[in-house]
Tab-separated table of C-alpha atoms in Angstrom:
chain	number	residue	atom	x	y	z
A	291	UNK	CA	0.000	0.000	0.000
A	292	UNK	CA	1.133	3.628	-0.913
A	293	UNK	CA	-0.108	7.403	-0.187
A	294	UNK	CA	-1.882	8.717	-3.018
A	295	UNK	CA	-1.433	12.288	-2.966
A	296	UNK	CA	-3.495	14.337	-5.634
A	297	UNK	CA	-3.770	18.087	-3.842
A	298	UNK	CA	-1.415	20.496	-5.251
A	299	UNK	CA	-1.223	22.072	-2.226
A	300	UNK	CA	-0.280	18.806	-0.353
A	301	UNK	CA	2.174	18.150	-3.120
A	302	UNK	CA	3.787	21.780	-2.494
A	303	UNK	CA	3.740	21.028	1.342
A	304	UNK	CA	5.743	17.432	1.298
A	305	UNK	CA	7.581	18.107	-1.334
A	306	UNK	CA	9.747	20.371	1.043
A	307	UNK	CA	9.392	18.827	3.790
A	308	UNK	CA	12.245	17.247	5.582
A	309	UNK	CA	10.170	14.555	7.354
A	310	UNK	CA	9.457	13.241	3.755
A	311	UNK	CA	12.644	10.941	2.186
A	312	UNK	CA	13.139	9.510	-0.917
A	313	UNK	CA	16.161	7.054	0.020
A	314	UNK	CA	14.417	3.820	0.151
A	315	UNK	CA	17.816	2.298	1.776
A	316	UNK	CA	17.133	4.298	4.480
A	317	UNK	CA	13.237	4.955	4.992
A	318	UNK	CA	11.490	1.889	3.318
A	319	UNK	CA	11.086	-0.796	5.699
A	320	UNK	CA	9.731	-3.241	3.217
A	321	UNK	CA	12.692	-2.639	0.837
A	322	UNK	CA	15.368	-2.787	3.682
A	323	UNK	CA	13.845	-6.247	4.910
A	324	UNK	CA	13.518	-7.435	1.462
A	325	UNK	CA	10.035	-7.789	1.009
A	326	UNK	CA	9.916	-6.433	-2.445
A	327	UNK	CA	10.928	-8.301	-5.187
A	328	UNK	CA	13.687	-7.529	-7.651
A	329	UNK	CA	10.946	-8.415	-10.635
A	330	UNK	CA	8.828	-6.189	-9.357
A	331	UNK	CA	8.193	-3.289	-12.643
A	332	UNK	CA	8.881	-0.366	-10.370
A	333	UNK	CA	12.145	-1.509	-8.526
A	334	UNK	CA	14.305	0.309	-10.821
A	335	UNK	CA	12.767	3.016	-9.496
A	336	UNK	CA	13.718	2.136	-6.005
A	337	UNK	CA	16.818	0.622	-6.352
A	338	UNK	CA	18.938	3.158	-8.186
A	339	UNK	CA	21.048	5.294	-5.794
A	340	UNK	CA	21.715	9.107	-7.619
A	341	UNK	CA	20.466	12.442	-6.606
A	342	UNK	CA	16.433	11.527	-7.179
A	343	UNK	CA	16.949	9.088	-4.457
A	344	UNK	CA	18.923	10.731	-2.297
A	345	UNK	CA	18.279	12.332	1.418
A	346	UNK	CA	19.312	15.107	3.027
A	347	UNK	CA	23.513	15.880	2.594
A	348	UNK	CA	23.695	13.044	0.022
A	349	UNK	CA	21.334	14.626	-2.142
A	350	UNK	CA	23.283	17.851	-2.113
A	351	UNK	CA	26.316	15.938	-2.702
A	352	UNK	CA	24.806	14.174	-5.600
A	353	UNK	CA	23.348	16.793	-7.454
A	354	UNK	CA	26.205	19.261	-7.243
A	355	UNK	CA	28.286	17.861	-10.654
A	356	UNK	CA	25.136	17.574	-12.329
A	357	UNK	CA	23.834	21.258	-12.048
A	358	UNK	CA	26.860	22.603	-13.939
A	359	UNK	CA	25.636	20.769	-17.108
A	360	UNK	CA	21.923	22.601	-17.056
A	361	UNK	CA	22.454	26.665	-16.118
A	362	UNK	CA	20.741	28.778	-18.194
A	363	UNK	CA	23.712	30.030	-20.209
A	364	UNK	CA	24.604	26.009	-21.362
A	365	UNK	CA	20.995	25.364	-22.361
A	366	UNK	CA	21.252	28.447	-24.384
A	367	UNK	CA	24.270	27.602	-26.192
A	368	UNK	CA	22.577	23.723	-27.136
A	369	UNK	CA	19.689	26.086	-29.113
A	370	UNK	CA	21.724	26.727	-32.874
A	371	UNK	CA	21.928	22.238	-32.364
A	372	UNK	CA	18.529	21.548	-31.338
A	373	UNK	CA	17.088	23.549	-33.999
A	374	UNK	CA	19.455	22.099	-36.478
A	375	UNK	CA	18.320	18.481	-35.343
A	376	UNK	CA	14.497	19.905	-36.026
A	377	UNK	CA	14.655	21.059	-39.103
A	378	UNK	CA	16.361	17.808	-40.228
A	379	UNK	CA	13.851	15.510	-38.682
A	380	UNK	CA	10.558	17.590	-40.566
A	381	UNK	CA	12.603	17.634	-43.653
A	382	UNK	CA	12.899	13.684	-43.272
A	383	UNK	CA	8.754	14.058	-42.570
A	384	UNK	CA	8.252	16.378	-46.090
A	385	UNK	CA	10.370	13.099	-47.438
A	386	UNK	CA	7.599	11.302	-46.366
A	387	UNK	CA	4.642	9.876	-49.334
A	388	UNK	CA	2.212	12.612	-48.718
A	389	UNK	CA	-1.484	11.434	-47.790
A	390	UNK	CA	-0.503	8.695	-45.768
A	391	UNK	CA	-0.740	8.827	-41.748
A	392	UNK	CA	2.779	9.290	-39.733
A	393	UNK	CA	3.086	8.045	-36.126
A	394	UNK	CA	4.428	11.554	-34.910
A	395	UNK	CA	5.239	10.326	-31.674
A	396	UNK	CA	7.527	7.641	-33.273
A	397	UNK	CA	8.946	9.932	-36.351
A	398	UNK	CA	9.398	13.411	-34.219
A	399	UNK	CA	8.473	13.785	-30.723
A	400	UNK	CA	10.591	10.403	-30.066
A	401	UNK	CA	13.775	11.653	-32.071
A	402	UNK	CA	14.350	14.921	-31.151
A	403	UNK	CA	15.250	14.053	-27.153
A	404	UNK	CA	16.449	10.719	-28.083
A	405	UNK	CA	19.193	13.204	-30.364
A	406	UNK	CA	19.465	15.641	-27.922
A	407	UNK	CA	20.192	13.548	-24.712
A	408	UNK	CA	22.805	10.990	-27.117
A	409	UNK	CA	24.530	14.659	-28.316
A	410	UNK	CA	24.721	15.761	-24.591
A	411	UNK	CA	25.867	12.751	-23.166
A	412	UNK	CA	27.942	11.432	-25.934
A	413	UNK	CA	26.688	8.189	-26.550
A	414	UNK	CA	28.163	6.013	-29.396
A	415	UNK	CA	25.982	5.347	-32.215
A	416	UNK	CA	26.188	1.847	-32.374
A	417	UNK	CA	24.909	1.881	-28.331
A	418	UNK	CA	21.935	4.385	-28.989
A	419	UNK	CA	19.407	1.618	-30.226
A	420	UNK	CA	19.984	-0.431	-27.239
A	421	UNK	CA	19.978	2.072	-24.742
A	422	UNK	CA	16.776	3.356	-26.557
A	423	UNK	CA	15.187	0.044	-26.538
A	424	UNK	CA	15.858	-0.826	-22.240
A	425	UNK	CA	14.848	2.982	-21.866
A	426	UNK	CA	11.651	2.474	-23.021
A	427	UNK	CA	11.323	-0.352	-20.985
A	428	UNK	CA	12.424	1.315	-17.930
A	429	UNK	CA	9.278	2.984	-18.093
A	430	UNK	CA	6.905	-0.162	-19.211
A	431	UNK	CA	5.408	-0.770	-15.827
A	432	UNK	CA	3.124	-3.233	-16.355
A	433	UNK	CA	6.055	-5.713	-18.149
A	434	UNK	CA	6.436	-9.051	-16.178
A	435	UNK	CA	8.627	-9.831	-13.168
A	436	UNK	CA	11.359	-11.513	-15.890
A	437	UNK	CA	11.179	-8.676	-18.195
A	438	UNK	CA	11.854	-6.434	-15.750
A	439	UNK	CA	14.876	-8.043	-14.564
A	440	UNK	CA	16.327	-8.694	-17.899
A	441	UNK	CA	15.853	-5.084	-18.904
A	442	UNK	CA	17.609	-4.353	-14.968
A	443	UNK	CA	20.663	-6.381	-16.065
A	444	UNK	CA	20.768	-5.131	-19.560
A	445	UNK	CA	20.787	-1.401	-18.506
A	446	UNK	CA	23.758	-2.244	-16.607
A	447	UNK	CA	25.717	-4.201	-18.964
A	448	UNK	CA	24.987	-1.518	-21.271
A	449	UNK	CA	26.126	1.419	-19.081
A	450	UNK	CA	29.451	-0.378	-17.781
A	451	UNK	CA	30.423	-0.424	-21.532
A	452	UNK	CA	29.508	3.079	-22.164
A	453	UNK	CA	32.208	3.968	-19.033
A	454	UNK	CA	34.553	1.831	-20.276
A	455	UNK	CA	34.717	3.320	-23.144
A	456	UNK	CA	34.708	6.839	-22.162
A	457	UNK	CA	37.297	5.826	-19.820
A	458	UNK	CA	39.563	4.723	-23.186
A	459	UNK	CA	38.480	7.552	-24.450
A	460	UNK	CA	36.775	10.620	-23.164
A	461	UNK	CA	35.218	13.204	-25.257
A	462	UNK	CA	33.527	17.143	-24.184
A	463	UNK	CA	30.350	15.171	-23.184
A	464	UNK	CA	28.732	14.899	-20.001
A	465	UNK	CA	29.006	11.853	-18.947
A	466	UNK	CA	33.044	12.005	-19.942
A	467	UNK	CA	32.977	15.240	-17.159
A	468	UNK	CA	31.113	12.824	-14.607
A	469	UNK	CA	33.626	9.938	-15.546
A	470	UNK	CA	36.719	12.602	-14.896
A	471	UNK	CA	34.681	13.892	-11.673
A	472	UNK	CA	34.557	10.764	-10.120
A	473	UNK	CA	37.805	9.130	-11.216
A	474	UNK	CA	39.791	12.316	-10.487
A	475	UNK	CA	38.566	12.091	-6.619
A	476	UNK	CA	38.695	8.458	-5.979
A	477	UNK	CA	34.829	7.740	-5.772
A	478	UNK	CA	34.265	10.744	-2.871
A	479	UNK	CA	32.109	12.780	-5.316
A	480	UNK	CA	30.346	9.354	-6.758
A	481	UNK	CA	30.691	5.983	-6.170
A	482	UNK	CA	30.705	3.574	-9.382
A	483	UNK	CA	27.039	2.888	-8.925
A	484	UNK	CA	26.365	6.133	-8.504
A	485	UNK	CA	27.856	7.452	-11.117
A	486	UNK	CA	25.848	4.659	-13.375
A	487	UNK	CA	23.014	5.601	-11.501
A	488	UNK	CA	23.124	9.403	-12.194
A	489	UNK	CA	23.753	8.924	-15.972
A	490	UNK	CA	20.331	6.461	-15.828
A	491	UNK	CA	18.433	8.865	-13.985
A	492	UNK	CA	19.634	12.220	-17.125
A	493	UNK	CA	19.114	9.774	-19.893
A	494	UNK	CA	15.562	8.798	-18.978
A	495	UNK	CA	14.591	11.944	-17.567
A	496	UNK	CA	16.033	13.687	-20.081
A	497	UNK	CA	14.804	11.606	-22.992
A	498	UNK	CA	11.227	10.078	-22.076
A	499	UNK	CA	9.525	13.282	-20.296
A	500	UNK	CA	10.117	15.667	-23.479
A	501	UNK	CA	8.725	12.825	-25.372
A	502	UNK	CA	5.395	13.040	-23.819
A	503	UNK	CA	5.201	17.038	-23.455
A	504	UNK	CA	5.859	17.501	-27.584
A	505	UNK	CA	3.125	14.609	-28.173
A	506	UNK	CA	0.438	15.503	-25.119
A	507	UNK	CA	1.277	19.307	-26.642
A	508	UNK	CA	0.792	18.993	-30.440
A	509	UNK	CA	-2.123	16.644	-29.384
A	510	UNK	CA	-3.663	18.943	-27.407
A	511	UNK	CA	-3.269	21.677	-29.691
A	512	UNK	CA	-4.875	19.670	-33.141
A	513	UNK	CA	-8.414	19.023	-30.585
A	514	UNK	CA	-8.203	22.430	-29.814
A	515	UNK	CA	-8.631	24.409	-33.227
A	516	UNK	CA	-8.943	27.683	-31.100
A	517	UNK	CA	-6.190	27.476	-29.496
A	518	UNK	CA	-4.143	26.691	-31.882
A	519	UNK	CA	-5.459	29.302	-33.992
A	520	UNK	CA	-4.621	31.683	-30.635
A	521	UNK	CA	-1.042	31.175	-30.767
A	522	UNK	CA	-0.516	31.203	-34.490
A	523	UNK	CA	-2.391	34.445	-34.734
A	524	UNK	CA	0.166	35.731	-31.796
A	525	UNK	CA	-2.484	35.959	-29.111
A	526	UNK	CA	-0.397	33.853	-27.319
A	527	UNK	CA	3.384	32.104	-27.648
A	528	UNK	CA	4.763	28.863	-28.283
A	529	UNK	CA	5.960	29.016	-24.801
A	530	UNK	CA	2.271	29.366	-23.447
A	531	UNK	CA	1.406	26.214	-25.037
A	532	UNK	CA	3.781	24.397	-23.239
A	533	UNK	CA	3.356	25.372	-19.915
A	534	UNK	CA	-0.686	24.820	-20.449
A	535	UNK	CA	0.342	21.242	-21.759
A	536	UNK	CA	2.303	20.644	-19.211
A	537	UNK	CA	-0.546	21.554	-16.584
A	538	UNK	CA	-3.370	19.887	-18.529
A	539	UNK	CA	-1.236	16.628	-19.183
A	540	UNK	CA	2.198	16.057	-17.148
A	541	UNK	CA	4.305	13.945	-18.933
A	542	UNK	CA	5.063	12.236	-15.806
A	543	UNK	CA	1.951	10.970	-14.579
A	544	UNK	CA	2.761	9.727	-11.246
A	545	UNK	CA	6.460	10.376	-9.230
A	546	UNK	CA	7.395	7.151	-7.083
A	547	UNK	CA	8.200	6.522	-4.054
A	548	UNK	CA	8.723	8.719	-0.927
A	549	UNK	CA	8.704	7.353	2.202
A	550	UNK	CA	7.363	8.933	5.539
A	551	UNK	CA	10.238	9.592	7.936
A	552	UNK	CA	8.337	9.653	10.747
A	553	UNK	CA	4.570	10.076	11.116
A	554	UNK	CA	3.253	12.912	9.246
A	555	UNK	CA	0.026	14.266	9.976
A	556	UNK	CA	-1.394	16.524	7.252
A	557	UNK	CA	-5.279	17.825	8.570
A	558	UNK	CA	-7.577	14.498	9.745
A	559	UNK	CA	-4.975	12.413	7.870
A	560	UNK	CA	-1.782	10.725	9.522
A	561	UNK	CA	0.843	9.106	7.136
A	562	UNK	CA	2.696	6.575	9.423
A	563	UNK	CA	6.428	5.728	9.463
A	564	UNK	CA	8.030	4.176	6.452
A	565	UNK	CA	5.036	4.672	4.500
A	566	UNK	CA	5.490	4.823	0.896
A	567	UNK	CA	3.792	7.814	-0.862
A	568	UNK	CA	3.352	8.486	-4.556
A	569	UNK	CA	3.260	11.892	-5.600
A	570	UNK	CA	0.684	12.397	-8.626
A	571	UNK	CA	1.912	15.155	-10.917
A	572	UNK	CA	-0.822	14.833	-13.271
A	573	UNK	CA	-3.471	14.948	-10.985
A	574	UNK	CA	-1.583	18.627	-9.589
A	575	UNK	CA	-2.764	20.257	-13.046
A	576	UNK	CA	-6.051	19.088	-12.661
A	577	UNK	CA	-6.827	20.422	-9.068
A	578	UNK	CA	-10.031	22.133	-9.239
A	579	UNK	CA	-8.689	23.852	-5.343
A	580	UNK	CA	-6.069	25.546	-7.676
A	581	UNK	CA	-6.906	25.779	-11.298
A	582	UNK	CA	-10.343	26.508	-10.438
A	583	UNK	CA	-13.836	24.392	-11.730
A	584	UNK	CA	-12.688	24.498	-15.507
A	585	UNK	CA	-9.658	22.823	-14.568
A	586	UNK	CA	-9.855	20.254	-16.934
A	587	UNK	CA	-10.296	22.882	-19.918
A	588	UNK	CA	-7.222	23.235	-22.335
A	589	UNK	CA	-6.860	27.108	-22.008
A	590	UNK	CA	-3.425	28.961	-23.073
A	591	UNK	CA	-4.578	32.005	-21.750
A	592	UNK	CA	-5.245	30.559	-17.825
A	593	UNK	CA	-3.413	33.038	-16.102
A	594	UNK	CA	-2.054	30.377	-13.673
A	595	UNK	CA	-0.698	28.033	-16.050
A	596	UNK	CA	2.227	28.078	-14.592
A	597	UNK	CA	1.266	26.036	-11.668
A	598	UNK	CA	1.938	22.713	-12.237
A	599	UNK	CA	3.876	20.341	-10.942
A	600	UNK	CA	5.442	18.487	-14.132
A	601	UNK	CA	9.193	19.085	-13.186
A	602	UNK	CA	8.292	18.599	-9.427
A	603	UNK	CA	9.145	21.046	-6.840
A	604	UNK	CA	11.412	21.930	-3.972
A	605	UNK	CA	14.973	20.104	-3.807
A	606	UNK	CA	14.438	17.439	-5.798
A	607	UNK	CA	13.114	19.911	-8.675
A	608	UNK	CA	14.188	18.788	-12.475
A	609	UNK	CA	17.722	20.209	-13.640
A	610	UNK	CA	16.835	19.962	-17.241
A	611	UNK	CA	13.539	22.193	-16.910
A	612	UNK	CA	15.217	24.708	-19.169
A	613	UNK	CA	16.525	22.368	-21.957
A	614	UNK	CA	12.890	20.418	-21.987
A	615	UNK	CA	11.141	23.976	-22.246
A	616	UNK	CA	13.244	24.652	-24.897
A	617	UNK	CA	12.722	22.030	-26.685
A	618	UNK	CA	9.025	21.832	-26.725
A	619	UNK	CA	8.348	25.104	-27.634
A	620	UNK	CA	11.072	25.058	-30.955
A	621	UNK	CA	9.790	22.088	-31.782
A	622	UNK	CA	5.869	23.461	-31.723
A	623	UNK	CA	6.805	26.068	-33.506
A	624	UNK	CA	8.814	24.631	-36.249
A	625	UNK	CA	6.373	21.401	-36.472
A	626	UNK	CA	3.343	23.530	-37.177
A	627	UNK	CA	5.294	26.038	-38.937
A	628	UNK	CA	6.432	23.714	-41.874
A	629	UNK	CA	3.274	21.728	-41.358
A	630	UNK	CA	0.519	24.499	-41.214
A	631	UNK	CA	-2.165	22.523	-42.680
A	632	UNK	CA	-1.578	19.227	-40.072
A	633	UNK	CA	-4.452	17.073	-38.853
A	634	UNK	CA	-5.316	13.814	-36.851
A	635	UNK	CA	-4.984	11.119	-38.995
A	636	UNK	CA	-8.293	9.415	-36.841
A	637	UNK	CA	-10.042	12.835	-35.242
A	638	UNK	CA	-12.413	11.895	-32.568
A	639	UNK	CA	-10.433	8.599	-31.957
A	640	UNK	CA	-8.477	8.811	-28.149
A	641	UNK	CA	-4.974	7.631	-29.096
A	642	UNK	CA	-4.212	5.052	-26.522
A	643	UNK	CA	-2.348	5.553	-23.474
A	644	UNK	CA	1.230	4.378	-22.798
A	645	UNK	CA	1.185	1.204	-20.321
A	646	UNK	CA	3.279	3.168	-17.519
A	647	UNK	CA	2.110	3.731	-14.587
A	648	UNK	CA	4.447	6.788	-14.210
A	649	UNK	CA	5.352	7.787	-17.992
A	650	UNK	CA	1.990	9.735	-19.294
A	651	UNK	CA	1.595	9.989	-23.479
A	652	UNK	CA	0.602	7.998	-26.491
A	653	UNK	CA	1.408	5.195	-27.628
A	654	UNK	CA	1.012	6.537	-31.326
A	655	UNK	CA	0.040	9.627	-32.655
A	656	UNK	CA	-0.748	9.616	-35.998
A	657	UNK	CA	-1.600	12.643	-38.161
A	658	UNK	CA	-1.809	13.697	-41.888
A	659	UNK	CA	0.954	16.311	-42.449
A	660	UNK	CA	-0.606	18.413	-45.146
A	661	UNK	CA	-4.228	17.613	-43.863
A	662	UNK	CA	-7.104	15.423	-45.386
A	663	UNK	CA	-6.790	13.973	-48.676
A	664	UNK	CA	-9.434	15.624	-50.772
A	665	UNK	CA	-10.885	13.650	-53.859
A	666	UNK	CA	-10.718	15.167	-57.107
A	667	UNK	CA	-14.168	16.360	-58.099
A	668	UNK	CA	-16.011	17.580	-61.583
A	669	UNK	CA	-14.375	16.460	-64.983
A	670	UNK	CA	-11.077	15.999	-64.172
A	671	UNK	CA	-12.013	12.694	-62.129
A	672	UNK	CA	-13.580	11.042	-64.835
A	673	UNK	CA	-10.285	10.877	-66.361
């Protein structure tokens, strides 16, 4: 059993709160006795030991040679690349036989992070499909106890190589400057398994979250006509459109687990020691006590669509809030720029969900890039 917790106050409240821990080594009873299973889908989750799981000085510790790589002025300089890598993936789209449906999730929103975050953190190309592939089931929580496993062990197989080799030789990547950082002080910034565990943590964050925001946004924006019509019109930005997707539709549905360092009452309700929570993100855009009765309306003009809580909040906020920003909004405004006429491929059809209990977007998303095929009409068709 786990604490749901679906009030974005709440959220805002624990999420700062030093009684609350995310170290399951340390605060999880049933993990430190061994009652949860290693096939378990979400034990990943638990089990890796960087600065999302970290409490209190290690934490700070742990997150330290990680902000360097995401100020303001670094995410800047990646903009000239990440629009480069845009306009080459809708020029491979305008490639495409026109009339047919694409699967933008799987021929844009999927590539342009997957690029990014292998660019960033140097990863060979003849390791990207792999480490694509056990990604992607990373966040496939409803696999089976042996699929989870085998994915466990390939992720590490995969990552050891990736350090060897950067260890042979190092490039001006990221994870070459976490290699040096930890080599260069003998394991007192990071430990080997840290280290593996902080480069899982900033590809998958990195990677699967902007996923979901470019597909929930461009989704959101085709069953929204008005909207869309709003920001190309200039009556509001690209930027608007992804803050309001991020409220209406968090990429990360769910945030697990936190554990209860010692009883926590929060009004009528006491959350007892060791007890798991799981911090709903989603369900923090959709609070009616802060977004008001219409707040499941799509609305780029809600004055407090701001308030979400899709990169989390307090210490354990997301580093790459910046770069994913970024990202979304070039990509909106390239993808619809090139692409003015674009339309579901099915409208009225609910593309179906991902199978993650924490990882919120579509499984598919396709759309007809120069909108519906028209039949000829009048003479000519008789021809």
């Amino acid at each position: 059993m786990a604490w749901s917790v679906t009030s974005y106050d709440v959220m805002k409240e624990l999420l700062v709160d030093p009684r609350v821990s995310k170290d399951a080594y340390r605060h999880w009873p049933a993990w430190i006795d061994g009652k949860i299973s290693p096939g378990w889908p979400l034990a990943i989750w638990v089990s890796v030991q960087n600065m999302v799981t970290a409490y209190g000085s290690d934490h700070a510790r742990l997150r330290k040679p990680v902000a360097a790589a995401f100020t303001r002025r670094r995410v800047a300089a990646l903009r000239p690349r990440i629009e480069a890598l845009i306009g080459g993936l809708l020029d491979r789209l305008a490639s495409l036989p026109p009339g047919q449906p694409v699967d933008l999730r799987a021929e844009f929103a999927d590539l342009l992070p997957s690029e990014v975050v292998c660019e960033l953190f140097g990863i060979p190309e003849g390791t990207r499909a792999d480490l694509h592939a056990i990604i992607k089931g990373f966040f496939h929580t409803s696999c089976t106890p042996e699929e989870a496993e085998a994915n466990g062990r390939r992720l590490y197989v995969t990552m050891a190589e990736l350090l060897a080799a950067k260890r042979q030789s190092p490039g001006e990547d990221l994870t070459s400057a976490l290699v040096a950082a930890r080599d260069e002080d003998e394991g007192t910034v990071l430990s080997e398994k840290e280290l593996i565990d902080t480069l899982i943590l900033l590809f998958t964050a990195g990677y699967e979250t902007t996923v979901n925001l470019i597909g929930n946004a461009v989704y959101a924006l085709l069953t929204h006509p008005r909207q869309l019509s709003l920001v190309k019109s200039g009556g509001a930005t690209w930027d608007d459109a992804v803050e309001e997707s991020l409220r209406h539709e968090a990429p990360g549905a769910n945030a697990v687990l936190r554990y209860a360092v010692e009883d926590i009452a929060i009004g009528p309700v006491t959350i007892p020691k060791g007890d798991p929570i799981v911090i709903s993100f989603a369900a923090a855009g959709r609070d009616p006590d802060r977004h008001g009765p219409d707040a499941d309306r799509y609305d780029l003009t809600r004055e407090n669509r701001g308030d979400h809580m899709a990169f989390g909040f307090g210490t354990h906020h997301c580093l790459g809030r910046q770069l994913a920003m970024l990202e979304g909004s070039l990509a909106l405004e390239a993808l619809f720029g090139r692409f003015p006429d674009l339309v579901l491929a099915h409208p009225g059809r609910v593309p179906a969900p991902l199978e993650s209990f924490i990882s919120n977007g579509q499984r598919e998303l396709p759309v007809l890039l120069h909108g519906p095929v028209r039949e000829a009409s009048g003479p000519a068709s008789a021809r």
